[in-house]
Short mmCIF file of C-alpha atoms in Angstrom, two decimals:
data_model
loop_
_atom_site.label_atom_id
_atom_site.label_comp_id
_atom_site.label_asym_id
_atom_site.label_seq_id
_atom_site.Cartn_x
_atom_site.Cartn_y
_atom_site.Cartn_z
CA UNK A 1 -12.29 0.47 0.70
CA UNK A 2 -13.82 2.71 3.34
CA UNK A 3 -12.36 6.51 4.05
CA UNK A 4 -11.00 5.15 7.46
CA UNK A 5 -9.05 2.46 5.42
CA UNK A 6 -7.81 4.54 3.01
CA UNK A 7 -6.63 7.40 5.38
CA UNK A 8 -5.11 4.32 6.91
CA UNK A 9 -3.08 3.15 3.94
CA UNK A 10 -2.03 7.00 2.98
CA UNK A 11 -0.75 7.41 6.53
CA UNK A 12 1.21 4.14 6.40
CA UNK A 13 2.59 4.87 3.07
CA UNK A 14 3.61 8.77 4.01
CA UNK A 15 5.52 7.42 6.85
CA UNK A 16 7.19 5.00 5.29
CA UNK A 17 8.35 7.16 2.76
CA UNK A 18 9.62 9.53 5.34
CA UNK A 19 11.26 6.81 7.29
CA UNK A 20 13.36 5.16 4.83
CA UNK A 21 14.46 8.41 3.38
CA UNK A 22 15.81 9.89 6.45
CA UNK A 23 17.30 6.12 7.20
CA UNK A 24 18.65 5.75 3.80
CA UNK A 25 20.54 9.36 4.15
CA UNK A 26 21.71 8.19 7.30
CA UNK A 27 23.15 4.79 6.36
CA UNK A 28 24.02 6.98 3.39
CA UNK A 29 22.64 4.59 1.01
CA UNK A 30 22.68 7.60 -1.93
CA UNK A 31 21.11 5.11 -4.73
CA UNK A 32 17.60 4.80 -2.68
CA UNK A 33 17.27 8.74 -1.63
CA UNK A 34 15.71 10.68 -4.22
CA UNK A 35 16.97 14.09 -3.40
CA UNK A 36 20.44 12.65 -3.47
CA UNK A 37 22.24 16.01 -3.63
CA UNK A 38 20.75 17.73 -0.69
CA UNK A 39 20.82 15.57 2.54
CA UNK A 40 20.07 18.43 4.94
CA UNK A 41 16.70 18.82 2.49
CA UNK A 42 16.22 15.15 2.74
CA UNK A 43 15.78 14.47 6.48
CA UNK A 44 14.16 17.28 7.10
CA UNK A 45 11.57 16.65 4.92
CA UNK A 46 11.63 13.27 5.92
CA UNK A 47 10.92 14.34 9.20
CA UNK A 48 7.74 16.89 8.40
CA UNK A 49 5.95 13.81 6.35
CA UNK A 50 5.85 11.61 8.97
CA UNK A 51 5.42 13.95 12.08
CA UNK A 52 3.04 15.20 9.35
CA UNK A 53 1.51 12.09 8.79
CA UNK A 54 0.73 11.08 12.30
CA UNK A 55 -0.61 14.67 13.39
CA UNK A 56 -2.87 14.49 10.51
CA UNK A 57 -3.90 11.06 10.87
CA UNK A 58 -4.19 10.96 14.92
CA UNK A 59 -4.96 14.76 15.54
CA UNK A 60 -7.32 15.12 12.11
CA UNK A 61 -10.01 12.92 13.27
CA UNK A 62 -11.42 10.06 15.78
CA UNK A 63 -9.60 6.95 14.72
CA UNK A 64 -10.64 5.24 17.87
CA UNK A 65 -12.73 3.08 15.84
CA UNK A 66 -13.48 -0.71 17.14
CA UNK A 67 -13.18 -3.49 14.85
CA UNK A 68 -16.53 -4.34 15.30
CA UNK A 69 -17.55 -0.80 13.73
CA UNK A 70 -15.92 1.22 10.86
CA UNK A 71 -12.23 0.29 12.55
CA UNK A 72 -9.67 -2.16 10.83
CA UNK A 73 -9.48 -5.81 12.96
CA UNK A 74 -6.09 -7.47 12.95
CA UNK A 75 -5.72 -8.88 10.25
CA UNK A 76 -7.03 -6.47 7.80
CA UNK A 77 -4.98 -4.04 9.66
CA UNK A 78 -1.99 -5.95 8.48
CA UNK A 79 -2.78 -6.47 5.17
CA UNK A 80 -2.78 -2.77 4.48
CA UNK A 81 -0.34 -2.13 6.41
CA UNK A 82 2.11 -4.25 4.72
CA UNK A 83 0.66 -3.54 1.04
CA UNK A 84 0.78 0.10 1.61
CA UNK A 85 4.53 -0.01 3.02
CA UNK A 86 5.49 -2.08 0.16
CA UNK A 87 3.63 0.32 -2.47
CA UNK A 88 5.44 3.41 -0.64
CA UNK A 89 8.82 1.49 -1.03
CA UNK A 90 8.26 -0.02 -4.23
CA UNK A 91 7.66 3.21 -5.59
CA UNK A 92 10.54 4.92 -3.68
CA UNK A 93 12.59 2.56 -5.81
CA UNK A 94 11.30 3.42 -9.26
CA UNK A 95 11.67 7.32 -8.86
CA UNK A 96 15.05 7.35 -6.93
CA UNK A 97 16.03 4.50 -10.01
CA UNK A 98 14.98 7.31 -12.76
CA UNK A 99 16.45 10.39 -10.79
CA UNK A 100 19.77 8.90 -10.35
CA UNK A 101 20.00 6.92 -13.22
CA UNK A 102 23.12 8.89 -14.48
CA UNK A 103 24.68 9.02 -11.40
CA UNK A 104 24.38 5.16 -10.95
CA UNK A 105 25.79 4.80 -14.06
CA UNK A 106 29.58 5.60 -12.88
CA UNK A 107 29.75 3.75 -9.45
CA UNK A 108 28.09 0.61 -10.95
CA UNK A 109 29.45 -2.69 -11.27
CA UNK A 110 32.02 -3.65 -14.34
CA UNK A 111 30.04 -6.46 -16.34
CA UNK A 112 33.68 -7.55 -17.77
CA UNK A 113 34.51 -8.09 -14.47
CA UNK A 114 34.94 -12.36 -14.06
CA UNK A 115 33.29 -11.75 -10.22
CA UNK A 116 29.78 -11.74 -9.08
CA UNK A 117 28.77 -8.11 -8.33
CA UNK A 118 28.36 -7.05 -5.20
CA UNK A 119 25.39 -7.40 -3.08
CA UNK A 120 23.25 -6.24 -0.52
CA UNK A 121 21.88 -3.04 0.86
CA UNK A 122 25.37 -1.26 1.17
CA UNK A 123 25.86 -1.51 -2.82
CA UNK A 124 23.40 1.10 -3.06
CA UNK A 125 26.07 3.49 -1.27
CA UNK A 126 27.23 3.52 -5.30
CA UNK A 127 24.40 2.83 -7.39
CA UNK A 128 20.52 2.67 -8.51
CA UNK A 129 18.33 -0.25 -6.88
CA UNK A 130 17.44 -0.88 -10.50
CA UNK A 131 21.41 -1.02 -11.95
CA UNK A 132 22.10 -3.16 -8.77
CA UNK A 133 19.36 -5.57 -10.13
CA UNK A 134 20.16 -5.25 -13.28
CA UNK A 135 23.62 -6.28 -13.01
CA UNK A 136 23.00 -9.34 -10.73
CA UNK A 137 20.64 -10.58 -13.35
CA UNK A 138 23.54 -10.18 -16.32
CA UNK A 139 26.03 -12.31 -13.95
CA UNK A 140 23.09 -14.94 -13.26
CA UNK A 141 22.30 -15.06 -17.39
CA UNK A 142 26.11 -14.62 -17.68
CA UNK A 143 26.96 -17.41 -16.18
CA UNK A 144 30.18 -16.01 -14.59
CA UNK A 145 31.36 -16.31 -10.87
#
């Protein structure tokens, strides 16, 4: 990996990160944000890392590169593109799993409930990612619908 790619994938990463924290605070889906508690805190920071991100990637050095020199050509462009975003949100979900792992605990889903749990994006209004999972994996093991 050259410096140009990696300053590529840490400046796709920081603004994903800062882009679905201020969305998820917005759509006020509280089991992806990690700073759960302070919203203001949230999108602002949110805000600095990726105005952050793009001053220091666009403003920090020449990354008018062509593809035939040091630059990225299409398609390794979106290869790291997409594996950084998916690293960035991958690992949003692990820490804001852990940090509200208590909170998730009492707005989950009732496992001796005889109903599928709920799904999609808006059931992390109430719980963790990884409590979501986990209890759509129970009901599919289960058995029960």
């Amino acid at each position: 990996m050259s410096d140009f790619e990696a300053a590529y994938v840490l400046w796709v990463a920081l603004s994903t990160l800062g882009v679905t924290q201020y969305t998820a605070v917005s759509s006020k889906l509280w089991g992806l944000v990690v700073l759960r508690r302070w919203p203001g805190v949230t999108r602002v920071c949110a805000a600095v890392i990726v105005i952050g991100a793009f001053a220091w990637f666009f403003i920090g050095e020449d990354r008018n590169l062509p593809d035939t020199g040091d630059g990225l050509d299409g398609v390794e462009q979106t290869q790291w593109f997409a594996a950084a975003a998916a690293i960035s949100i991958l690992l949003q979900i692990a820490v804001s799993s852990v940090v509200n792992h208590r909170w998730g605990a009492s707005h989950g889903w009732d496992s001796a409930a005889e109903r599928w749990p709920p799904s999609g994006l808006t059931w992390l209004e109430h719980t963790t990612f990884a409590r979501a999972l986990a209890a759509r994996i129970r009901a599919v093991l289960g058995g029960s619908r």
